[in-house]
Short mmCIF file of C-alpha atoms in Angstrom, two decimals:
data_model
loop_
_atom_site.label_atom_id
_atom_site.label_comp_id
_atom_site.label_asym_id
_atom_site.label_seq_id
_atom_site.Cartn_x
_atom_site.Cartn_y
_atom_site.Cartn_z
CA MET A 1 0.00 0.00 0.00
CA TYR A 2 1.24 3.48 -0.92
CA HIS A 3 0.60 6.04 1.84
CA ILE A 4 0.32 9.76 1.04
CA VAL A 5 0.00 12.45 3.72
CA PHE A 6 -1.42 15.84 2.73
CA LEU A 7 -0.25 18.55 5.14
CA LEU A 8 -2.74 21.41 4.93
CA THR A 9 -1.82 24.97 5.80
CA PRO A 10 -4.58 27.57 6.29
CA GLU A 11 -6.07 28.93 3.06
CA PHE A 12 -4.87 25.93 1.06
CA SER A 13 -6.26 25.35 -2.44
CA LEU A 14 -9.32 23.11 -2.12
CA THR A 15 -9.25 22.34 -5.85
CA ASN A 16 -5.68 21.07 -5.60
CA VAL A 17 -6.27 18.81 -2.59
CA ALA A 18 -9.73 17.50 -3.52
CA THR A 19 -8.61 16.65 -7.05
CA ALA A 20 -5.61 14.70 -5.77
CA ILE A 21 -7.59 12.71 -3.20
CA ASP A 22 -10.44 11.91 -5.56
CA THR A 23 -7.99 10.67 -8.20
CA LEU A 24 -6.55 8.24 -5.65
CA ARG A 25 -10.09 7.17 -4.72
CA VAL A 26 -10.86 6.39 -8.36
CA ALA A 27 -7.62 4.41 -8.66
CA ASN A 28 -8.62 2.29 -5.65
CA SER A 29 -12.12 1.73 -7.02
CA LEU A 30 -10.72 -0.08 -10.06
CA ILE A 31 -8.90 -2.81 -8.13
CA ASP A 32 -9.96 -5.50 -5.66
CA SER A 33 -7.81 -4.29 -2.76
CA PRO A 34 -7.10 -0.56 -2.26
CA PHE A 35 -3.52 0.31 -3.14
CA TYR A 36 -3.53 3.93 -1.99
CA LYS A 37 -4.01 5.23 1.52
CA TRP A 38 -4.17 8.91 2.37
CA GLN A 39 -4.32 11.05 5.48
CA VAL A 40 -4.94 14.75 5.93
CA ALA A 41 -2.60 16.36 8.46
CA THR A 42 -2.53 19.82 10.03
CA ASP A 43 -0.04 21.99 11.91
CA SER A 44 -2.79 24.40 12.99
CA SER A 45 -6.43 23.65 13.85
CA MET A 46 -8.09 20.32 13.09
CA GLU A 47 -10.63 22.14 10.91
CA VAL A 48 -8.43 23.77 8.26
CA PRO A 49 -9.99 26.58 6.19
CA SER A 50 -9.34 26.56 2.46
CA SER A 51 -8.90 29.68 0.35
CA CYS A 52 -12.59 29.55 -0.65
CA GLY A 53 -13.72 29.40 2.98
CA LEU A 54 -14.75 25.74 3.08
CA THR A 55 -12.96 23.73 5.75
CA LEU A 56 -11.46 20.26 5.62
CA LYS A 57 -11.19 18.16 8.75
CA ALA A 58 -7.72 16.77 9.37
CA ASP A 59 -7.17 13.15 10.40
CA ILE A 60 -3.98 13.77 12.33
CA THR A 61 -1.67 16.51 13.57
CA PHE A 62 1.64 16.89 11.78
CA SER A 63 3.51 16.16 15.02
CA GLU A 64 1.89 12.69 14.97
CA VAL A 65 2.95 11.91 11.41
CA THR A 66 5.63 9.22 11.35
CA GLU A 67 5.41 6.73 8.49
CA PHE A 68 4.44 7.57 4.92
CA ASP A 69 5.62 7.07 1.36
CA LEU A 70 5.00 10.66 0.25
CA LEU A 71 4.28 13.85 2.19
CA LEU A 72 2.78 16.74 0.22
CA VAL A 73 2.68 20.20 1.80
CA CYS A 74 -0.39 22.05 0.53
CA GLY A 75 0.27 25.78 0.62
CA SER A 76 -1.87 28.87 0.78
CA PHE A 77 -1.98 32.03 -1.29
CA LYS A 78 -0.18 33.78 1.59
CA PRO A 79 2.30 31.11 2.71
CA GLN A 80 4.59 33.52 4.57
CA GLN A 81 1.78 34.15 7.07
CA TYR A 82 1.55 30.48 8.03
CA VAL A 83 5.16 29.43 8.54
CA ASN A 84 5.25 27.16 11.59
CA GLU A 85 8.71 26.79 13.12
CA SER A 86 8.10 23.31 14.54
CA THR A 87 6.88 22.23 11.09
CA GLN A 88 9.98 23.72 9.51
CA ARG A 89 12.21 21.75 11.87
CA LYS A 90 10.36 18.52 11.15
CA LEU A 91 10.55 19.07 7.39
CA ARG A 92 14.32 19.49 7.66
CA ARG A 93 14.53 16.32 9.77
CA LEU A 94 12.46 14.32 7.30
CA ALA A 95 14.69 15.56 4.48
CA ARG A 96 17.79 14.42 6.37
CA TYR A 97 16.20 10.99 6.88
CA GLY A 98 15.73 10.67 3.12
CA LYS A 99 11.93 10.72 3.15
CA CYS A 100 10.03 11.56 -0.03
CA ILE A 101 8.46 14.96 0.49
CA GLY A 102 6.90 17.46 -1.87
CA SER A 103 4.61 20.38 -2.43
CA MET A 104 1.33 21.39 -3.99
CA GLU A 105 1.09 24.99 -5.22
CA ALA A 106 2.52 27.38 -2.55
CA GLY A 107 3.54 24.46 -0.37
CA ALA A 108 6.80 24.95 -2.29
CA TYR A 109 7.37 28.07 -0.19
CA HIS A 110 7.34 26.10 3.08
CA LEU A 111 9.72 23.42 1.83
CA ALA A 112 12.07 25.92 0.19
CA HIS A 113 12.03 28.06 3.34
CA SER A 114 12.95 25.02 5.44
CA GLY A 115 15.84 24.10 3.14
CA ALA A 116 14.30 20.73 2.28
CA PHE A 117 14.17 21.67 -1.41
CA ASP A 118 17.80 22.83 -1.62
CA GLY A 119 19.55 21.20 -4.57
CA PHE A 120 16.35 19.75 -6.02
CA THR A 121 14.35 20.52 -9.15
CA VAL A 122 10.75 21.40 -8.28
CA THR A 123 7.90 23.44 -9.70
CA ALA A 124 5.66 26.21 -8.43
CA HIS A 125 2.72 28.09 -9.87
CA TYR A 126 3.88 30.44 -12.65
CA ALA A 127 2.56 33.44 -10.67
CA ASN A 128 4.89 32.58 -7.77
CA LEU A 129 7.82 31.07 -9.60
CA PRO A 130 9.88 34.20 -10.39
CA ILE A 131 9.80 35.50 -6.81
CA TYR A 132 10.46 32.06 -5.31
CA ALA A 133 13.45 31.64 -7.62
CA LYS A 134 14.87 34.92 -6.29
CA MET A 135 14.09 34.15 -2.64
CA PHE A 136 15.46 30.60 -2.71
CA PRO A 137 18.45 30.48 -5.11
CA ASN A 138 19.49 27.01 -3.90
CA VAL A 139 16.31 25.51 -5.36
CA ASN A 140 16.03 24.80 -9.09
CA PHE A 141 12.52 26.04 -9.85
CA VAL A 142 11.06 25.03 -13.21
CA SER A 143 7.77 25.83 -14.93
CA ASN A 144 6.70 22.22 -15.54
CA VAL A 145 3.18 21.26 -14.49
CA PHE A 146 4.72 18.80 -12.01
CA THR A 147 7.95 17.08 -11.04
CA CYS A 148 8.38 13.68 -9.41
CA ASP A 149 11.32 11.47 -8.48
CA GLU A 150 12.27 9.15 -5.61
CA ARG A 151 12.94 11.96 -3.13
CA ARG A 152 10.90 15.01 -4.15
CA ALA A 153 7.59 15.72 -5.87
CA SER A 154 5.74 18.92 -6.68
CA CYS A 155 2.83 20.25 -8.69
CA ALA A 156 2.06 23.79 -9.74
CA GLY A 157 -1.43 24.10 -8.26
CA GLY A 158 -5.02 23.91 -9.43
CA LEU A 159 -5.66 20.86 -11.58
CA THR A 160 -1.99 19.92 -11.86
CA SER A 161 -2.50 17.67 -8.83
CA LEU A 162 -4.48 15.44 -11.22
CA ASP A 163 -1.39 15.17 -13.44
CA LEU A 164 0.87 14.34 -10.49
CA MET A 165 -1.50 11.66 -9.15
CA LEU A 166 -1.98 10.10 -12.60
CA HIS A 167 1.82 9.99 -12.96
CA ILE A 168 2.11 8.16 -9.63
CA ILE A 169 -0.71 5.77 -10.60
CA LYS A 170 0.95 5.07 -13.96
CA ARG A 171 4.24 4.41 -12.17
CA ASP A 172 2.66 2.06 -9.62
CA LEU A 173 -0.15 0.35 -11.51
CA GLY A 174 0.63 0.91 -15.19
CA ILE A 175 -0.50 3.14 -18.02
CA ASN A 176 -3.78 1.31 -18.61
CA HIS A 177 -4.87 1.89 -15.02
CA ALA A 178 -3.93 5.56 -15.25
CA LEU A 179 -5.88 5.90 -18.51
CA ARG A 180 -8.98 4.33 -16.94
CA CYS A 181 -8.74 6.79 -14.03
CA ALA A 182 -8.36 9.71 -16.42
CA ASN A 183 -11.35 8.55 -18.47
CA LEU A 184 -13.59 8.21 -15.41
CA LEU A 185 -12.57 11.70 -14.30
CA GLN A 186 -13.19 13.05 -17.82
CA ALA A 187 -9.63 14.38 -17.94
CA PRO A 188 -8.87 15.85 -21.38
CA SER A 189 -5.46 14.16 -21.42
CA ILE A 190 -2.64 12.78 -19.29
CA ARG A 191 0.08 15.40 -19.20
CA ASP A 192 3.63 14.20 -18.62
CA GLU A 193 6.35 15.73 -16.48
CA LYS A 194 7.83 17.72 -19.38
CA GLU A 195 4.61 19.66 -19.99
CA GLN A 196 4.90 23.39 -19.31
CA GLN A 197 2.39 25.55 -17.47
CA SER A 198 0.28 27.72 -19.73
CA GLY A 199 0.51 31.20 -18.20
CA VAL A 200 -1.63 34.27 -18.74
CA LEU A 201 -0.32 35.38 -22.14
CA VAL A 202 -0.68 31.97 -23.77
CA MET A 203 -4.12 31.34 -22.28
CA ALA A 204 -5.37 34.74 -23.40
CA ASP A 205 -5.71 33.61 -27.02
CA ASN A 206 -5.26 29.94 -27.91
CA THR A 207 -5.62 30.70 -31.63
CA LEU A 208 -2.21 32.37 -31.78
CA PRO A 209 0.46 30.77 -33.99
CA ALA A 210 2.81 28.33 -32.26
CA GLN A 211 5.81 30.68 -32.52
CA ILE A 212 3.88 33.51 -30.86
CA ASN A 213 2.86 31.13 -28.07
CA SER A 214 6.51 30.16 -27.66
CA ALA A 215 7.51 33.83 -27.44
CA CYS A 216 4.82 34.44 -24.81
CA ARG A 217 6.07 31.51 -22.75
CA LEU A 218 9.65 32.77 -22.91
CA MET A 219 8.59 36.24 -21.77
CA GLU A 220 6.54 34.87 -18.88
CA HIS A 221 9.24 32.46 -17.74
CA ASN A 222 11.84 35.24 -17.75
CA ILE A 223 9.67 38.03 -16.40
CA ALA A 224 12.03 38.70 -13.49
CA LEU A 225 14.94 39.26 -15.91
CA PRO A 226 13.33 40.10 -19.28
CA LEU A 227 15.02 38.79 -22.41
CA PRO A 228 15.93 41.13 -25.28
CA ILE A 229 13.62 40.87 -28.30
CA THR A 230 16.52 39.68 -30.46
CA GLU A 231 17.18 36.76 -28.06
CA ILE A 232 13.49 35.79 -27.98
CA ALA A 233 13.40 35.84 -31.79
CA SER A 234 16.53 33.73 -31.99
CA LYS A 235 15.19 31.13 -29.52
CA ILE A 236 11.96 30.61 -31.50
CA GLY A 237 13.70 30.64 -34.88
CA VAL A 238 12.44 33.86 -36.45
CA SER A 239 13.94 37.24 -37.28
CA ARG A 240 13.31 40.23 -35.08
#
């Protein structure tokens, strides 16, 4: 059995967490014996408010969490307001013990702040990524929809938790099982780890030519240190 713990911080994204848990539920429903087990943990109150105001009841406090296969920290839109020092210490300890830990949306802030993401490649929501990259230079932030390896996992937020869970299901139970889960959830596709987040400019008009979309992505991904127009043109293979 594969055990995932979701650590909720106040004002977490309900979409992110609910999508992940329901994907695991669907995966279990397709086999005789459940393969996935999940728990919801908290480092604040047992009734944790989401960003939309709805609360989710935790199963366990984070101080009680001991064994798991994957811990995912589920961050808020204002993560700096909910940094818990005892949680930070435990995250560092779990990292030293070689546990597999990761983030969903702004949960990346908590893990990067603790140092548990130092030296690893992880993702964050495109709206947060440039500032996180500046704040935590020892972390290799990328704009992929998710990342996942033996020691760290991350997803960018929103519906990217579906992609991360389907990746885990495909890894554990095979592509056919993942496809059945995706079909039952009416997912438009199964995105892989190399897929890039869309971003505001690209989503604004999906009828734009591919090279214009590529230019928009480059500008968004380098918004902290804007690229010269000549460099953007060169990267997408057109003249200025």
